[in-house]
Amino acid sequence: MTATIISAAASPYDRRKEVEEFENTKLGVKGLVDSGIHRVPTIFHHPPDSLPESDPEEDPIPVIDLSGPESEVVDRVQAAAAKFGFFQVVNHGVPVSLLDRLVKAVRGFHELPAPEKTAHYRRDVSAGASFFSNVDLFVSKAASWRDTLQIRLGPTLADLDAIPSICREEVIEWDKEVKQLGERLLALLCQGLGVHANRLKEMSCSEGRVMVGHYYPYCPEPEKTVGIACHTDPGLVTVLLQDQVGGLQVKHDGKWVNVKSIHGALVINIGDLLQITSNDQYTSVEHRVVANSHREPRVSVGVFFNPSLRDNLYGPLPELVSAEKPAVYRQFTYSDYITRFFKKELDGKSLPNYYRLQNE
Ligand SMILES: CC(C)(COP(=O)(O)OP(=O)(O)OC[C@H]1O[C@@H](n2cnc3c(N)ncnc32)[C@H](O)[C@@H]1OP(=O)(O)O)[C@@H](O)C(=O)NCCC(=O)NCCSC(=O)/C=C/c1ccc(O)cc1
Ligand SMILES: O=C(O)CCC(=O)C(=O)O
Ligand SMILES: [Fe+2]
């Protein structure tokens, strides 16, 4: 007993080493759970003040029926994007059977036998498809309880060979559907701003599509960590499919609220680049996922819509800038923007704040 205490004191906690050891397993958080651990390792411990308290109950996030009258849909999307930065859509045109198959296929990937799965483990995303745990593992202060399969859908789909065969068919079908839905959402959001419906599409904003298939394994000590830390999404809009487990929370009026899972619905949220482009008419809102305390794993699939024209200038649309509403942000290239994104850990709204002009 004494010897253990002495050896612990003699070897102080070396975070970098433990992060590297975890990375080298190439099995992610699920690998830890499968190995039978009952405690959350220290590299995953978040400071108590950043951890979720008791579960919030209410869900005020609007649910919008996209098959309703067009002008009503525009008004509801506009109001939700301005007030909540989040909404759910139903009757969105994507077959619910495809959504179910996609969740199953992504889960199937994460539950592959170890050798098949580790073959996909890489940080280099150049082939367009990679499996890793924690996109910001080497820059964050605390890791989170999830693994991710990331696949580039557009402007060109990842190399087919790089996409795990267990979900290839579903991913290809999903991209066709989600691209159409994304274009519709961008058009609705443009109309809500009073600009031409094709304005964002013409700026290539439906072209850069990145899919993440997250897997949140059961967490033995959910009070010590999170599934995904509080952050905003960097792109224009995100389309998110979540399964029935739940755990997604959104900040609204300074309080955390749950986003309830509705089978067949898709969650839509505004990213930092659309907040900037809309000159603050739409809001990109902080969200997080609590660590999964259910025996059942949680699966979600997000698609981030980004511009593909990287050297063009982005900033508030000139139509939205006037003497009464001066530009809130300066202009920048998407290359500059995304490089800055990868220099920081997953956090709150530091990206829009960086480009904010000091008007007052
Ligand atoms: C907006 C992204 C980052 C880029 O989209 P894109 O511009 O349409 O995609 P590209 O394929 O053209 O990649 C642009 C650049 O980003 C790089 N990149 C593309 N994914 C990756 C990748 N997972 N790893 C490290 N390089 C990459 C990619 O290599 C490329 O680098 P480069 O050619 O050198 O400019 C998109 O991949 C994306 O949203 N990915 C998902 C990120 C994600 O998991 N988001 C969840 C919430 S936000 C979050 O987790 C933030 C994490 C974070 C991560 C790292 C940090 O240092 C700090 C924070
Ligand atoms: O898994 C979720 O519900 C949310 C994931 C998320 O916020 C993200 O990938 O940016
Ligand atoms: Fe997000």
mmCIF file of N, CA, C and O in Angstrom, residues 30 98-111 117 145-149 167 174 211-218 227 239-248 259 261-263 265-267 289-292 294-302:
data_model
loop_
_atom_site.group_PDB
_atom_site.id
_atom_site.type_symbol
_atom_site.label_atom_id
_atom_site.label_comp_id
_atom_site.label_asym_id
_atom_site.label_seq_id
_atom_site.Cartn_x
_atom_site.Cartn_y
_atom_site.Cartn_z
ATOM 1 N N LYS A 30 -14.181 3.836 -26.902
ATOM 2 C CA LYS A 30 -14.859 2.537 -26.860
ATOM 3 C C LYS A 30 -13.872 1.439 -26.450
ATOM 4 O O LYS A 30 -14.228 0.524 -25.710
ATOM 5 N N LEU A 98 -33.799 5.860 -44.388
ATOM 6 C CA LEU A 98 -32.364 6.102 -44.628
ATOM 7 C C LEU A 98 -31.693 6.593 -43.335
ATOM 8 O O LEU A 98 -30.573 6.167 -43.010
ATOM 9 N N LEU A 99 -32.376 7.461 -42.592
ATOM 10 C CA LEU A 99 -31.808 7.953 -41.326
ATOM 11 C C LEU A 99 -31.545 6.785 -40.374
ATOM 12 O O LEU A 99 -30.482 6.711 -39.752
ATOM 13 N N ASP A 100 -32.500 5.875 -40.308
ATOM 14 C CA ASP A 100 -32.342 4.710 -39.423
ATOM 15 C C ASP A 100 -31.173 3.835 -39.881
ATOM 16 O O ASP A 100 -30.362 3.382 -39.064
ATOM 17 N N ARG A 101 -31.091 3.637 -41.193
ATOM 18 C CA ARG A 101 -29.995 2.806 -41.727
ATOM 19 C C ARG A 101 -28.641 3.459 -41.481
ATOM 20 O O ARG A 101 -27.642 2.794 -41.210
ATOM 21 N N LEU A 102 -28.609 4.800 -41.587
ATOM 22 C CA LEU A 102 -27.339 5.517 -41.397
ATOM 23 C C LEU A 102 -26.841 5.393 -39.956
ATOM 24 O O LEU A 102 -25.658 5.108 -39.719
ATOM 25 N N VAL A 103 -27.739 5.586 -39.012
ATOM 26 C CA VAL A 103 -27.346 5.459 -37.595
ATOM 27 C C VAL A 103 -26.827 4.042 -37.328
ATOM 28 O O VAL A 103 -25.793 3.849 -36.677
ATOM 29 N N LYS A 104 -27.520 3.069 -37.888
ATOM 30 C CA LYS A 104 -27.126 1.666 -37.699
ATOM 31 C C LYS A 104 -25.751 1.390 -38.314
ATOM 32 O O LYS A 104 -24.907 0.702 -37.730
ATOM 33 N N ALA A 105 -25.519 1.970 -39.508
ATOM 34 C CA ALA A 105 -24.255 1.736 -40.208
ATOM 35 C C ALA A 105 -23.089 2.394 -39.464
ATOM 36 O O ALA A 105 -22.003 1.818 -39.344
ATOM 37 N N VAL A 106 -23.325 3.608 -38.953
ATOM 38 C CA VAL A 106 -22.260 4.308 -38.211
ATOM 39 C C VAL A 106 -21.966 3.542 -36.913
ATOM 40 O O VAL A 106 -20.814 3.332 -36.537
ATOM 41 N N ARG A 107 -23.020 3.086 -36.271
ATOM 42 C CA ARG A 107 -22.832 2.277 -35.059
ATOM 43 C C ARG A 107 -22.063 0.997 -35.417
ATOM 44 O O ARG A 107 -21.137 0.592 -34.708
ATOM 45 N N GLY A 108 -22.439 0.410 -36.552
ATOM 46 C CA GLY A 108 -21.766 -0.810 -37.008
ATOM 47 C C GLY A 108 -20.270 -0.579 -37.182
ATOM 48 O O GLY A 108 -19.448 -1.416 -36.800
ATOM 49 N N PHE A 109 -19.897 0.588 -37.740
ATOM 50 C CA PHE A 109 -18.474 0.876 -37.897
ATOM 51 C C PHE A 109 -17.781 0.898 -36.535
ATOM 52 O O PHE A 109 -16.755 0.238 -36.330
ATOM 53 N N HIS A 110 -18.351 1.656 -35.606
ATOM 54 C CA HIS A 110 -17.700 1.812 -34.295
ATOM 55 C C HIS A 110 -17.655 0.496 -33.513
ATOM 56 O O HIS A 110 -16.847 0.346 -32.610
ATOM 57 N N GLU A 111 -18.523 -0.425 -33.894
ATOM 58 C CA GLU A 111 -18.561 -1.707 -33.169
ATOM 59 C C GLU A 111 -17.877 -2.838 -33.941
ATOM 60 O O GLU A 111 -18.001 -4.013 -33.579
ATOM 61 N N LYS A 117 -11.158 -1.906 -37.262
ATOM 62 C CA LYS A 117 -11.381 -0.498 -36.915
ATOM 63 C C LYS A 117 -10.062 0.278 -36.826
ATOM 64 O O LYS A 117 -9.960 1.395 -37.348
ATOM 65 N N TRP A 145 -15.668 12.127 -23.916
ATOM 66 C CA TRP A 145 -16.014 10.711 -23.971
ATOM 67 C C TRP A 145 -16.727 10.363 -25.288
ATOM 68 O O TRP A 145 -17.907 10.028 -25.300
ATOM 69 N N ARG A 146 -15.981 10.457 -26.400
ATOM 70 C CA ARG A 146 -16.586 10.082 -27.697
ATOM 71 C C ARG A 146 -15.506 9.751 -28.714
ATOM 72 O O ARG A 146 -14.365 10.206 -28.619
ATOM 73 N N ASP A 147 -15.909 8.979 -29.713
ATOM 74 C CA ASP A 147 -15.061 8.668 -30.872
ATOM 75 C C ASP A 147 -15.782 9.174 -32.118
ATOM 76 O O ASP A 147 -17.010 9.329 -32.111
ATOM 77 N N THR A 148 -15.005 9.386 -33.190
ATOM 78 C CA THR A 148 -15.606 9.981 -34.401
ATOM 79 C C THR A 148 -15.069 9.346 -35.671
ATOM 80 O O THR A 148 -13.868 9.086 -35.788
ATOM 81 N N LEU A 149 -15.984 9.120 -36.608
ATOM 82 C CA LEU A 149 -15.600 8.750 -37.973
ATOM 83 C C LEU A 149 -15.900 9.987 -38.814
ATOM 84 O O LEU A 149 -17.050 10.417 -38.892
ATOM 85 N N CYS A 167 -20.375 1.211 -44.000
ATOM 86 C CA CYS A 167 -21.326 2.332 -44.074
ATOM 87 C C CYS A 167 -21.261 3.071 -45.414
ATOM 88 O O CYS A 167 -21.892 4.118 -45.577
ATOM 89 N N TRP A 174 -26.847 9.246 -48.235
ATOM 90 C CA TRP A 174 -27.062 10.357 -47.287
ATOM 91 C C TRP A 174 -26.544 11.657 -47.882
ATOM 92 O O TRP A 174 -27.179 12.695 -47.782
ATOM 93 N N MET A 211 -18.855 15.198 -42.932
ATOM 94 C CA MET A 211 -19.731 14.406 -42.069
ATOM 95 C C MET A 211 -18.943 13.853 -40.881
ATOM 96 O O MET A 211 -17.806 13.421 -41.038
ATOM 97 N N VAL A 212 -19.549 13.923 -39.711
ATOM 98 C CA VAL A 212 -18.956 13.257 -38.547
ATOM 99 C C VAL A 212 -19.952 12.238 -38.002
ATOM 100 O O VAL A 212 -21.118 12.563 -37.789
ATOM 101 N N GLY A 213 -19.483 11.017 -37.824
ATOM 102 C CA GLY A 213 -20.315 9.969 -37.225
ATOM 103 C C GLY A 213 -19.792 9.742 -35.820
ATOM 104 O O GLY A 213 -18.776 9.065 -35.625
ATOM 105 N N HIS A 214 -20.453 10.386 -34.838
ATOM 106 C CA HIS A 214 -19.966 10.293 -33.452
ATOM 107 C C HIS A 214 -20.541 9.055 -32.756
ATOM 108 O O HIS A 214 -21.692 8.672 -32.977
ATOM 109 N N TYR A 215 -19.732 8.526 -31.851
ATOM 110 C CA TYR A 215 -20.138 7.375 -31.020
ATOM 111 C C TYR A 215 -19.788 7.727 -29.588
ATOM 112 O O TYR A 215 -18.625 8.013 -29.269
ATOM 113 N N TYR A 216 -20.801 7.782 -28.731
ATOM 114 C CA TYR A 216 -20.598 8.132 -27.321
ATOM 115 C C TYR A 216 -20.846 6.870 -26.498
ATOM 116 O O TYR A 216 -21.991 6.552 -26.168
ATOM 117 N N PRO A 217 -19.761 6.156 -26.131
ATOM 118 C CA PRO A 217 -19.962 4.917 -25.370
ATOM 119 C C PRO A 217 -20.489 5.215 -23.972
ATOM 120 O O PRO A 217 -20.377 6.350 -23.487
ATOM 121 N N TYR A 218 -21.006 4.186 -23.347
ATOM 122 C CA TYR A 218 -21.416 4.289 -21.943
ATOM 123 C C TYR A 218 -20.242 4.828 -21.115
ATOM 124 O O TYR A 218 -19.095 4.402 -21.293
ATOM 125 N N GLY A 227 -19.498 14.418 -23.202
ATOM 126 C CA GLY A 227 -19.462 13.736 -24.491
ATOM 127 C C GLY A 227 -18.813 14.624 -25.543
ATOM 128 O O GLY A 227 -17.968 14.198 -26.327
ATOM 129 N N VAL A 239 -26.363 20.075 -40.066
ATOM 130 C CA VAL A 239 -27.529 19.191 -40.019
ATOM 131 C C VAL A 239 -27.120 18.018 -39.138
ATOM 132 O O VAL A 239 -26.095 17.386 -39.396
ATOM 133 N N LEU A 240 -27.908 17.752 -38.108
ATOM 134 C CA LEU A 240 -27.527 16.720 -37.150
ATOM 135 C C LEU A 240 -28.638 15.696 -36.967
ATOM 136 O O LEU A 240 -29.781 16.050 -36.712
ATOM 137 N N LEU A 241 -28.230 14.446 -37.090
ATOM 138 C CA LEU A 241 -29.145 13.334 -36.848
ATOM 139 C C LEU A 241 -28.738 12.711 -35.524
ATOM 140 O O LEU A 241 -27.583 12.315 -35.365
ATOM 141 N N GLN A 242 -29.655 12.681 -34.561
ATOM 142 C CA GLN A 242 -29.300 12.020 -33.290
ATOM 143 C C GLN A 242 -30.235 10.839 -33.064
ATOM 144 O O GLN A 242 -31.389 10.861 -33.472
ATOM 145 N N ASP A 243 -29.704 9.824 -32.393
ATOM 146 C CA ASP A 243 -30.548 8.664 -32.089
ATOM 147 C C ASP A 243 -31.417 8.956 -30.865
ATOM 148 O O ASP A 243 -31.538 10.107 -30.436
ATOM 149 N N GLN A 244 -31.997 7.918 -30.290
ATOM 150 C CA GLN A 244 -32.986 8.112 -29.208
ATOM 151 C C GLN A 244 -32.381 8.347 -27.828
ATOM 152 O O GLN A 244 -33.105 8.635 -26.888
ATOM 153 N N VAL A 245 -31.056 8.219 -27.686
ATOM 154 C CA VAL A 245 -30.452 8.278 -26.348
ATOM 155 C C VAL A 245 -30.536 9.674 -25.725
ATOM 156 O O VAL A 245 -30.788 9.840 -24.538
ATOM 157 N N GLY A 246 -30.332 10.715 -26.543
ATOM 158 C CA GLY A 246 -30.402 12.091 -26.034
ATOM 159 C C GLY A 246 -29.110 12.524 -25.363
ATOM 160 O O GLY A 246 -28.133 11.769 -25.307
ATOM 161 N N GLY A 247 -29.092 13.762 -24.868
ATOM 162 C CA GLY A 247 -27.887 14.275 -24.211
ATOM 163 C C GLY A 247 -27.359 15.564 -24.818
ATOM 164 O O GLY A 247 -26.465 16.197 -24.271
ATOM 165 N N LEU A 248 -27.942 15.970 -25.978
ATOM 166 C CA LEU A 248 -27.520 17.238 -26.592
ATOM 167 C C LEU A 248 -28.169 18.394 -25.831
ATOM 168 O O LEU A 248 -29.373 18.373 -25.571
ATOM 169 N N VAL A 259 -32.120 19.238 -26.034
ATOM 170 C CA VAL A 259 -32.774 19.123 -27.342
ATOM 171 C C VAL A 259 -33.319 17.702 -27.396
ATOM 172 O O VAL A 259 -32.561 16.743 -27.472
ATOM 173 N N SER A 261 -34.827 14.145 -28.405
ATOM 174 C CA SER A 261 -34.696 13.391 -29.657
ATOM 175 C C SER A 261 -36.072 13.040 -30.174
ATOM 176 O O SER A 261 -36.922 12.537 -29.435
ATOM 177 N N ILE A 262 -36.279 13.362 -31.438
ATOM 178 C CA ILE A 262 -37.554 13.078 -32.109
ATOM 179 C C ILE A 262 -37.210 12.165 -33.280
ATOM 180 O O ILE A 262 -36.440 12.558 -34.171
ATOM 181 N N HIS A 263 -37.749 10.964 -33.250
ATOM 182 C CA HIS A 263 -37.417 10.019 -34.317
ATOM 183 C C HIS A 263 -37.846 10.596 -35.674
ATOM 184 O O HIS A 263 -38.966 11.074 -35.832
ATOM 185 N N ALA A 265 -36.717 13.285 -37.062
ATOM 186 C CA ALA A 265 -36.421 14.718 -37.193
ATOM 187 C C ALA A 265 -34.915 14.927 -37.372
ATOM 188 O O ALA A 265 -34.112 14.043 -37.052
ATOM 189 N N LEU A 266 -34.541 16.091 -37.889
ATOM 190 C CA LEU A 266 -33.127 16.472 -37.977
ATOM 191 C C LEU A 266 -32.952 17.788 -37.226
ATOM 192 O O LEU A 266 -33.820 18.672 -37.296
ATOM 193 N N VAL A 267 -31.851 17.892 -36.502
ATOM 194 C CA VAL A 267 -31.553 19.116 -35.753
ATOM 195 C C VAL A 267 -30.699 20.012 -36.651
ATOM 196 O O VAL A 267 -29.739 19.541 -37.265
ATOM 197 N N VAL A 289 -22.663 17.974 -25.428
ATOM 198 C CA VAL A 289 -23.353 16.705 -25.193
ATOM 199 C C VAL A 289 -22.845 16.171 -23.860
ATOM 200 O O VAL A 289 -21.627 16.142 -23.618
ATOM 201 N N VAL A 290 -23.751 15.788 -22.979
ATOM 202 C CA VAL A 290 -23.326 15.245 -21.684
ATOM 203 C C VAL A 290 -22.758 13.835 -21.907
ATOM 204 O O VAL A 290 -23.062 13.178 -22.901
ATOM 205 N N ALA A 291 -21.926 13.398 -20.967
ATOM 206 C CA ALA A 291 -21.376 12.038 -21.076
ATOM 207 C C ALA A 291 -22.528 11.044 -20.955
ATOM 208 O O ALA A 291 -23.465 11.257 -20.183
ATOM 209 N N ASN A 292 -22.442 9.994 -21.730
ATOM 210 C CA ASN A 292 -23.545 9.043 -21.832
ATOM 211 C C ASN A 292 -23.602 8.105 -20.622
ATOM 212 O O ASN A 292 -22.731 7.265 -20.438
ATOM 213 N N HIS A 294 -26.136 6.044 -20.155
ATOM 214 C CA HIS A 294 -27.002 4.910 -20.486
ATOM 215 C C HIS A 294 -26.157 3.712 -20.904
ATOM 216 O O HIS A 294 -25.075 3.886 -21.466
ATOM 217 N N ARG A 295 -26.700 2.539 -20.719
ATOM 218 C CA ARG A 295 -25.959 1.333 -21.143
ATOM 219 C C ARG A 295 -25.831 1.290 -22.662
ATOM 220 O O ARG A 295 -24.861 0.799 -23.224
ATOM 221 N N GLU A 296 -26.839 1.848 -23.315
ATOM 222 C CA GLU A 296 -26.877 1.897 -24.783
ATOM 223 C C GLU A 296 -25.917 2.992 -25.272
ATOM 224 O O GLU A 296 -25.923 4.099 -24.734
ATOM 225 N N PRO A 297 -25.065 2.719 -26.292
ATOM 226 C CA PRO A 297 -24.221 3.810 -26.800
ATOM 227 C C PRO A 297 -25.066 4.869 -27.498
ATOM 228 O O PRO A 297 -26.164 4.565 -27.971
ATOM 229 N N ARG A 298 -24.574 6.106 -27.553
ATOM 230 C CA ARG A 298 -25.283 7.157 -28.295
ATOM 231 C C ARG A 298 -24.572 7.360 -29.630
ATOM 232 O O ARG A 298 -23.347 7.432 -29.674
ATOM 233 N N VAL A 299 -25.360 7.466 -30.707
ATOM 234 C CA VAL A 299 -24.796 7.698 -32.039
ATOM 235 C C VAL A 299 -25.417 8.969 -32.608
ATOM 236 O O VAL A 299 -26.627 9.187 -32.477
ATOM 237 N N SER A 300 -24.587 9.818 -33.205
ATOM 238 C CA SER A 300 -25.139 10.971 -33.921
ATOM 239 C C SER A 300 -24.324 11.169 -35.191
ATOM 240 O O SER A 300 -23.166 10.744 -35.272
ATOM 241 N N VAL A 301 -24.973 11.780 -36.172
ATOM 242 C CA VAL A 301 -24.292 12.049 -37.446
ATOM 243 C C VAL A 301 -24.502 13.521 -37.775
ATOM 244 O O VAL A 301 -25.647 13.970 -37.912
ATOM 245 N N GLY A 302 -23.410 14.260 -37.865
ATOM 246 C CA GLY A 302 -23.510 15.686 -38.194
ATOM 247 C C GLY A 302 -22.957 15.929 -39.586
ATOM 248 O O GLY A 302 -22.039 15.232 -40.026
#
